[in-house]
Short mmCIF file of N, CA and C and ligand atoms in Angstrom, two decimals:
data_model
loop_
_atom_site.label_atom_id
_atom_site.label_comp_id
_atom_site.label_asym_id
_atom_site.label_seq_id
_atom_site.Cartn_x
_atom_site.Cartn_y
_atom_site.Cartn_z
N MET F 4 96.39 116.24 -56.72
CA MET F 4 96.48 115.03 -55.89
C MET F 4 97.29 115.32 -54.64
N ARG F 5 96.79 114.88 -53.53
CA ARG F 5 97.51 115.05 -52.29
C ARG F 5 98.54 113.94 -52.17
N ILE F 6 99.77 114.32 -51.88
CA ILE F 6 100.83 113.33 -51.75
C ILE F 6 101.01 112.96 -50.28
N ALA F 7 100.86 111.67 -50.03
CA ALA F 7 101.06 111.20 -48.67
C ALA F 7 102.54 111.34 -48.32
N GLY F 8 102.83 111.94 -47.21
CA GLY F 8 104.21 112.20 -46.85
C GLY F 8 104.86 111.07 -46.08
N TYR F 9 106.08 110.79 -46.42
CA TYR F 9 106.88 109.86 -45.63
C TYR F 9 108.05 110.68 -45.09
N PRO F 10 108.44 110.47 -43.83
CA PRO F 10 109.49 111.31 -43.24
C PRO F 10 110.77 111.32 -44.08
N ILE F 11 111.41 112.46 -44.17
CA ILE F 11 112.66 112.59 -44.91
C ILE F 11 113.77 111.83 -44.18
N PRO F 12 114.44 110.93 -44.88
CA PRO F 12 115.50 110.15 -44.21
C PRO F 12 116.74 111.01 -43.96
N VAL F 13 117.28 110.92 -42.78
CA VAL F 13 118.45 111.71 -42.39
C VAL F 13 119.63 110.77 -42.12
N THR F 14 119.32 109.68 -41.41
CA THR F 14 120.33 108.68 -41.08
C THR F 14 119.90 107.34 -41.67
N CYS F 15 120.84 106.62 -42.22
CA CYS F 15 120.53 105.33 -42.85
C CYS F 15 120.08 104.32 -41.80
N SER F 16 118.96 103.62 -42.11
CA SER F 16 118.42 102.63 -41.18
C SER F 16 119.23 101.34 -41.22
N TYR F 17 120.11 101.18 -42.19
CA TYR F 17 120.89 99.95 -42.30
C TYR F 17 122.29 100.10 -41.71
N CYS F 18 122.98 101.23 -42.04
CA CYS F 18 124.38 101.36 -41.64
C CYS F 18 124.64 102.62 -40.80
N SER F 19 123.58 103.40 -40.52
CA SER F 19 123.69 104.59 -39.66
C SER F 19 124.52 105.72 -40.26
N SER F 20 124.89 105.64 -41.53
CA SER F 20 125.60 106.74 -42.17
C SER F 20 124.63 107.88 -42.49
N ASP F 21 125.19 109.03 -42.85
CA ASP F 21 124.36 110.16 -43.25
C ASP F 21 123.71 109.89 -44.60
N VAL F 22 122.50 110.44 -44.76
CA VAL F 22 121.78 110.33 -46.02
C VAL F 22 121.78 111.70 -46.68
N ILE F 23 122.08 111.76 -47.97
CA ILE F 23 122.09 113.04 -48.69
C ILE F 23 121.01 113.06 -49.76
N TYR F 24 120.56 114.29 -50.08
CA TYR F 24 119.60 114.51 -51.16
C TYR F 24 120.41 114.90 -52.38
N THR F 25 120.33 114.12 -53.43
CA THR F 25 121.25 114.33 -54.55
C THR F 25 120.61 113.93 -55.88
N SER F 26 121.40 114.03 -56.93
CA SER F 26 120.96 113.59 -58.25
C SER F 26 120.97 112.07 -58.31
N ASN F 27 119.97 111.49 -58.98
CA ASN F 27 119.96 110.03 -59.05
C ASN F 27 120.93 109.50 -60.12
N ALA F 28 121.68 110.41 -60.72
CA ALA F 28 122.77 109.96 -61.60
C ALA F 28 123.79 109.13 -60.82
N VAL F 29 123.87 109.37 -59.50
CA VAL F 29 124.80 108.58 -58.67
C VAL F 29 124.38 107.11 -58.62
N ILE F 30 123.10 106.84 -58.92
CA ILE F 30 122.60 105.46 -58.93
C ILE F 30 122.64 104.89 -60.36
N TYR F 31 122.06 105.66 -61.28
CA TYR F 31 121.81 105.12 -62.63
C TYR F 31 122.86 105.50 -63.67
N GLY F 32 123.82 106.33 -63.28
CA GLY F 32 124.81 106.76 -64.26
C GLY F 32 124.43 108.04 -64.97
N LYS F 33 123.11 108.24 -65.18
CA LYS F 33 122.61 109.52 -65.67
C LYS F 33 121.28 109.81 -65.00
N GLU F 34 120.85 111.08 -65.07
CA GLU F 34 119.59 111.43 -64.40
C GLU F 34 118.43 110.73 -65.07
N TYR F 35 117.56 110.22 -64.23
CA TYR F 35 116.48 109.37 -64.69
C TYR F 35 115.19 109.85 -64.03
N GLY F 36 114.06 109.88 -64.76
CA GLY F 36 112.79 110.33 -64.19
C GLY F 36 112.89 111.75 -63.68
N ASN F 37 112.48 111.98 -62.44
CA ASN F 37 112.53 113.34 -61.89
C ASN F 37 113.94 113.70 -61.37
N GLY F 38 114.85 112.76 -61.43
CA GLY F 38 116.26 113.09 -61.22
C GLY F 38 116.76 113.21 -59.79
N ARG F 39 115.87 113.05 -58.80
CA ARG F 39 116.30 113.27 -57.42
C ARG F 39 116.18 112.00 -56.59
N VAL F 40 117.03 111.92 -55.59
CA VAL F 40 117.04 110.73 -54.76
C VAL F 40 117.64 111.05 -53.39
N TYR F 41 117.19 110.33 -52.38
CA TYR F 41 117.89 110.32 -51.08
C TYR F 41 118.80 109.12 -51.09
N LYS F 42 120.08 109.35 -50.81
CA LYS F 42 121.07 108.28 -50.96
C LYS F 42 121.94 108.21 -49.71
N CYS F 43 122.13 107.00 -49.22
CA CYS F 43 123.02 106.79 -48.10
C CYS F 43 124.47 106.98 -48.55
N THR F 44 125.27 107.64 -47.70
CA THR F 44 126.67 107.86 -48.06
C THR F 44 127.54 106.65 -47.69
N GLY F 45 126.94 105.67 -46.99
CA GLY F 45 127.74 104.55 -46.51
C GLY F 45 127.43 103.22 -47.18
N CYS F 46 126.23 103.06 -47.74
CA CYS F 46 125.88 101.79 -48.40
C CYS F 46 125.02 102.08 -49.63
N ASP F 47 124.43 101.07 -50.23
CA ASP F 47 123.71 101.28 -51.49
C ASP F 47 122.22 101.59 -51.31
N ALA F 48 121.81 101.93 -50.09
CA ALA F 48 120.40 102.22 -49.84
C ALA F 48 120.02 103.58 -50.42
N TYR F 49 118.84 103.64 -51.04
CA TYR F 49 118.34 104.91 -51.57
C TYR F 49 116.83 104.86 -51.72
N VAL F 50 116.25 106.04 -51.95
CA VAL F 50 114.82 106.11 -52.27
C VAL F 50 114.58 107.35 -53.13
N GLY F 51 113.70 107.24 -54.10
CA GLY F 51 113.36 108.37 -54.97
C GLY F 51 112.36 109.30 -54.31
N VAL F 52 111.96 110.35 -55.02
CA VAL F 52 111.01 111.33 -54.47
C VAL F 52 109.81 111.47 -55.40
N HIS F 53 108.71 111.99 -54.83
CA HIS F 53 107.57 112.35 -55.67
C HIS F 53 107.98 113.53 -56.55
N THR F 54 107.69 113.44 -57.82
CA THR F 54 108.10 114.47 -58.78
C THR F 54 107.63 115.86 -58.34
N GLY F 55 108.55 116.80 -58.41
CA GLY F 55 108.23 118.18 -58.08
C GLY F 55 108.26 118.48 -56.59
N THR F 56 108.66 117.50 -55.79
CA THR F 56 108.73 117.69 -54.33
C THR F 56 110.04 117.08 -53.82
N ASP F 57 110.30 117.30 -52.52
CA ASP F 57 111.42 116.57 -51.90
C ASP F 57 110.89 115.48 -50.97
N ILE F 58 109.63 115.10 -51.19
CA ILE F 58 109.01 114.06 -50.35
C ILE F 58 109.42 112.68 -50.84
N PRO F 59 110.04 111.89 -49.96
CA PRO F 59 110.48 110.56 -50.39
C PRO F 59 109.31 109.65 -50.73
N LEU F 60 109.51 108.75 -51.67
CA LEU F 60 108.47 107.80 -52.08
C LEU F 60 108.18 106.78 -50.99
N GLY F 61 109.11 106.65 -50.07
CA GLY F 61 108.94 105.67 -49.01
C GLY F 61 110.19 105.62 -48.18
N ARG F 62 110.41 104.47 -47.55
CA ARG F 62 111.60 104.35 -46.71
C ARG F 62 112.83 104.11 -47.58
N LEU F 63 113.99 104.40 -47.01
CA LEU F 63 115.26 104.11 -47.66
C LEU F 63 115.33 102.60 -47.89
N ALA F 64 115.66 102.19 -49.11
CA ALA F 64 115.63 100.75 -49.41
C ALA F 64 117.00 100.24 -49.85
N ASN F 65 117.42 99.17 -49.24
CA ASN F 65 118.64 98.50 -49.70
C ASN F 65 118.24 97.49 -50.78
N LYS F 66 119.20 96.76 -51.27
CA LYS F 66 118.94 95.87 -52.39
C LYS F 66 117.87 94.83 -52.07
N GLU F 67 117.96 94.26 -50.88
CA GLU F 67 117.00 93.24 -50.48
C GLU F 67 115.57 93.80 -50.46
N LEU F 68 115.44 95.00 -49.89
CA LEU F 68 114.11 95.61 -49.79
C LEU F 68 113.58 95.97 -51.18
N ARG F 69 114.46 96.48 -52.04
CA ARG F 69 114.03 96.83 -53.40
C ARG F 69 113.55 95.59 -54.14
N GLN F 70 114.23 94.48 -53.93
CA GLN F 70 113.85 93.22 -54.56
C GLN F 70 112.46 92.77 -54.09
N LEU F 71 112.25 92.83 -52.78
CA LEU F 71 110.97 92.42 -52.22
C LEU F 71 109.82 93.30 -52.72
N LYS F 72 110.12 94.59 -52.80
CA LYS F 72 109.12 95.56 -53.26
C LYS F 72 108.72 95.26 -54.70
N LYS F 73 109.72 94.93 -55.51
CA LYS F 73 109.49 94.60 -56.92
C LYS F 73 108.62 93.35 -57.03
N GLN F 74 108.93 92.35 -56.21
CA GLN F 74 108.13 91.11 -56.20
C GLN F 74 106.68 91.41 -55.87
N CYS F 75 106.45 92.28 -54.88
CA CYS F 75 105.08 92.64 -54.50
C CYS F 75 104.35 93.28 -55.67
N HIS F 76 105.00 94.23 -56.34
CA HIS F 76 104.35 94.89 -57.47
C HIS F 76 104.05 93.92 -58.60
N THR F 77 104.96 92.98 -58.83
CA THR F 77 104.76 92.00 -59.89
C THR F 77 103.51 91.16 -59.63
N LEU F 78 103.24 90.90 -58.35
CA LEU F 78 102.07 90.11 -57.99
C LEU F 78 100.81 90.98 -57.88
N PHE F 79 101.00 92.20 -57.42
CA PHE F 79 99.87 93.08 -57.11
C PHE F 79 99.30 93.78 -58.35
N ASP F 80 100.18 94.34 -59.17
CA ASP F 80 99.74 95.20 -60.26
C ASP F 80 98.82 94.54 -61.30
N PRO F 81 99.07 93.28 -61.67
CA PRO F 81 98.20 92.69 -62.69
C PRO F 81 96.72 92.66 -62.29
N ALA F 82 96.44 92.58 -61.00
CA ALA F 82 95.05 92.52 -60.55
C ALA F 82 94.28 93.77 -60.96
N TRP F 83 94.88 94.95 -60.72
CA TRP F 83 94.14 96.17 -61.09
C TRP F 83 94.41 96.59 -62.52
N LYS F 84 95.60 96.29 -63.04
CA LYS F 84 95.88 96.64 -64.44
C LYS F 84 95.01 95.81 -65.38
N GLY F 85 94.71 94.58 -64.95
CA GLY F 85 93.85 93.70 -65.73
C GLY F 85 92.38 93.96 -65.48
N LYS F 86 92.10 95.05 -64.75
CA LYS F 86 90.72 95.48 -64.46
C LYS F 86 89.90 94.42 -63.72
N LYS F 87 90.59 93.55 -63.00
CA LYS F 87 89.87 92.57 -62.20
C LYS F 87 89.30 93.24 -60.96
N VAL F 88 89.96 94.31 -60.57
CA VAL F 88 89.56 95.03 -59.38
C VAL F 88 90.06 96.46 -59.55
N ARG F 89 89.36 97.43 -58.95
CA ARG F 89 89.86 98.80 -59.04
C ARG F 89 91.11 98.92 -58.18
N ARG F 90 92.01 99.80 -58.59
CA ARG F 90 93.29 99.94 -57.91
C ARG F 90 93.10 100.24 -56.42
N ARG F 91 92.22 101.21 -56.17
CA ARG F 91 91.95 101.62 -54.80
C ARG F 91 91.44 100.46 -53.95
N GLN F 92 90.58 99.69 -54.59
CA GLN F 92 90.00 98.54 -53.90
C GLN F 92 91.07 97.48 -53.62
N ALA F 93 91.96 97.31 -54.58
CA ALA F 93 93.05 96.34 -54.39
C ALA F 93 93.88 96.71 -53.16
N TYR F 94 94.18 98.01 -53.01
CA TYR F 94 94.94 98.45 -51.83
C TYR F 94 94.12 98.25 -50.55
N SER F 95 92.82 98.50 -50.63
CA SER F 95 91.97 98.30 -49.46
C SER F 95 91.97 96.85 -49.00
N ILE F 96 91.88 95.96 -49.97
CA ILE F 96 91.84 94.53 -49.65
C ILE F 96 93.18 94.09 -49.04
N LEU F 97 94.27 94.54 -49.65
CA LEU F 97 95.58 94.19 -49.12
C LEU F 97 95.78 94.75 -47.71
N ALA F 98 95.39 96.02 -47.52
CA ALA F 98 95.52 96.65 -46.20
C ALA F 98 94.74 95.86 -45.15
N TYR F 99 93.53 95.47 -45.53
CA TYR F 99 92.70 94.71 -44.61
C TYR F 99 93.37 93.40 -44.22
N LYS F 100 93.92 92.71 -45.23
CA LYS F 100 94.57 91.42 -44.97
C LYS F 100 95.86 91.57 -44.16
N LEU F 101 96.49 92.73 -44.29
CA LEU F 101 97.72 92.98 -43.52
C LEU F 101 97.41 93.60 -42.16
N SER F 102 96.14 93.91 -41.92
CA SER F 102 95.71 94.58 -40.69
C SER F 102 96.42 95.92 -40.49
N ILE F 103 96.50 96.70 -41.55
CA ILE F 103 97.06 98.05 -41.45
C ILE F 103 96.07 99.04 -42.06
N PRO F 104 96.15 100.33 -41.68
CA PRO F 104 95.25 101.32 -42.29
C PRO F 104 95.55 101.46 -43.78
N VAL F 105 94.51 101.66 -44.57
CA VAL F 105 94.69 101.72 -46.03
C VAL F 105 95.59 102.89 -46.44
N ASN F 106 95.57 103.98 -45.66
CA ASN F 106 96.43 105.12 -46.03
C ASN F 106 97.90 104.86 -45.70
N GLU F 107 98.19 103.72 -45.10
CA GLU F 107 99.59 103.32 -44.89
C GLU F 107 99.99 102.16 -45.80
N CYS F 108 99.06 101.82 -46.70
CA CYS F 108 99.30 100.67 -47.56
C CYS F 108 100.01 101.10 -48.85
N HIS F 109 101.30 101.37 -48.72
CA HIS F 109 102.16 101.69 -49.87
C HIS F 109 103.38 100.78 -49.76
N PHE F 110 103.69 100.05 -50.81
CA PHE F 110 104.82 99.12 -50.74
C PHE F 110 106.11 99.84 -50.37
N GLY F 111 106.23 101.09 -50.83
CA GLY F 111 107.44 101.85 -50.55
C GLY F 111 107.62 102.16 -49.06
N TRP F 112 106.53 102.06 -48.30
CA TRP F 112 106.58 102.36 -46.87
C TRP F 112 106.85 101.11 -46.04
N PHE F 113 106.63 99.95 -46.64
CA PHE F 113 106.70 98.71 -45.87
C PHE F 113 108.13 98.38 -45.44
N ASP F 114 108.25 97.83 -44.24
CA ASP F 114 109.55 97.29 -43.84
C ASP F 114 109.64 95.85 -44.34
N LYS F 115 110.74 95.21 -44.06
CA LYS F 115 110.97 93.87 -44.59
C LYS F 115 109.89 92.87 -44.17
N ASP F 116 109.52 92.89 -42.89
CA ASP F 116 108.52 91.96 -42.39
C ASP F 116 107.19 92.11 -43.13
N LEU F 117 106.80 93.37 -43.30
CA LEU F 117 105.51 93.63 -43.94
C LEU F 117 105.55 93.25 -45.43
N LEU F 118 106.68 93.48 -46.06
CA LEU F 118 106.83 93.09 -47.47
C LEU F 118 106.74 91.57 -47.62
N LEU F 119 107.35 90.86 -46.68
CA LEU F 119 107.29 89.39 -46.73
C LEU F 119 105.87 88.91 -46.53
N LYS F 120 105.17 89.55 -45.60
CA LYS F 120 103.78 89.21 -45.32
C LYS F 120 102.90 89.49 -46.55
N ALA F 121 103.13 90.65 -47.17
CA ALA F 121 102.37 91.02 -48.36
C ALA F 121 102.63 90.04 -49.49
N ASN F 122 103.89 89.64 -49.64
CA ASN F 122 104.24 88.66 -50.67
C ASN F 122 103.46 87.37 -50.50
N GLU F 123 103.35 86.90 -49.25
CA GLU F 123 102.63 85.66 -48.98
C GLU F 123 101.15 85.80 -49.37
N ILE F 124 100.56 86.94 -49.04
CA ILE F 124 99.15 87.18 -49.37
C ILE F 124 98.95 87.22 -50.88
N LEU F 125 99.84 87.98 -51.54
CA LEU F 125 99.68 88.22 -52.98
C LEU F 125 99.97 86.98 -53.81
N LYS F 126 100.64 86.00 -53.22
CA LYS F 126 100.91 84.75 -53.93
C LYS F 126 99.67 83.88 -54.03
N GLN F 127 98.70 84.14 -53.17
CA GLN F 127 97.46 83.35 -53.22
C GLN F 127 96.71 83.69 -54.51
N PRO F 128 96.21 82.68 -55.21
CA PRO F 128 95.44 82.99 -56.41
C PRO F 128 94.20 83.78 -56.01
N ASN F 129 93.84 84.77 -56.80
CA ASN F 129 92.65 85.59 -56.55
C ASN F 129 92.63 86.20 -55.15
N TRP F 130 93.80 86.64 -54.69
CA TRP F 130 93.88 87.26 -53.36
C TRP F 130 92.95 88.45 -53.23
N TYR F 131 92.65 89.11 -54.35
CA TYR F 131 91.82 90.33 -54.33
C TYR F 131 90.34 90.04 -54.19
N LYS F 132 89.98 88.78 -54.20
CA LYS F 132 88.57 88.46 -54.05
C LYS F 132 88.16 88.33 -52.59
N GLY F 133 89.11 88.69 -51.70
CA GLY F 133 88.83 88.59 -50.28
C GLY F 133 87.66 89.47 -49.87
N GLU F 134 86.92 89.02 -48.90
CA GLU F 134 85.79 89.78 -48.40
C GLU F 134 86.29 90.88 -47.48
N ILE F 135 85.69 92.05 -47.60
CA ILE F 135 85.97 93.09 -46.62
C ILE F 135 84.72 93.31 -45.79
N VAL F 136 84.85 93.07 -44.50
CA VAL F 136 83.68 93.17 -43.61
C VAL F 136 83.60 94.60 -43.07
ZN1 ZN I 25 123.48 102.98 -45.36
#
């Protein structure tokens, strides 16, 4: 599988402190999953990596962003997990409704505005039944 790359964070987008690549035990108390994370040295923002790589899963996320991302997944995932729509198609429909390219349609990449917009779309019942022209 080809992993879509997101730029490696160097400076925190929230507090401008340095970002370090470290063990995620600094977040969870012990190593969890693939064990690696990019972590801001100045605030609680962090992001995990794709297993076996140093490629971040998305942008550095603070608590607010992590919360919004979680809300999106809670609304989005049941559509494809419940086999109402194929996963790929679900992303295509969401991308279309957000007016973004489908290869940029990853919740981990979204900024706050886009997450809020996605939340509004995903709150609509049967949002995945949208027509794609
Ligand atoms: Zn920070």
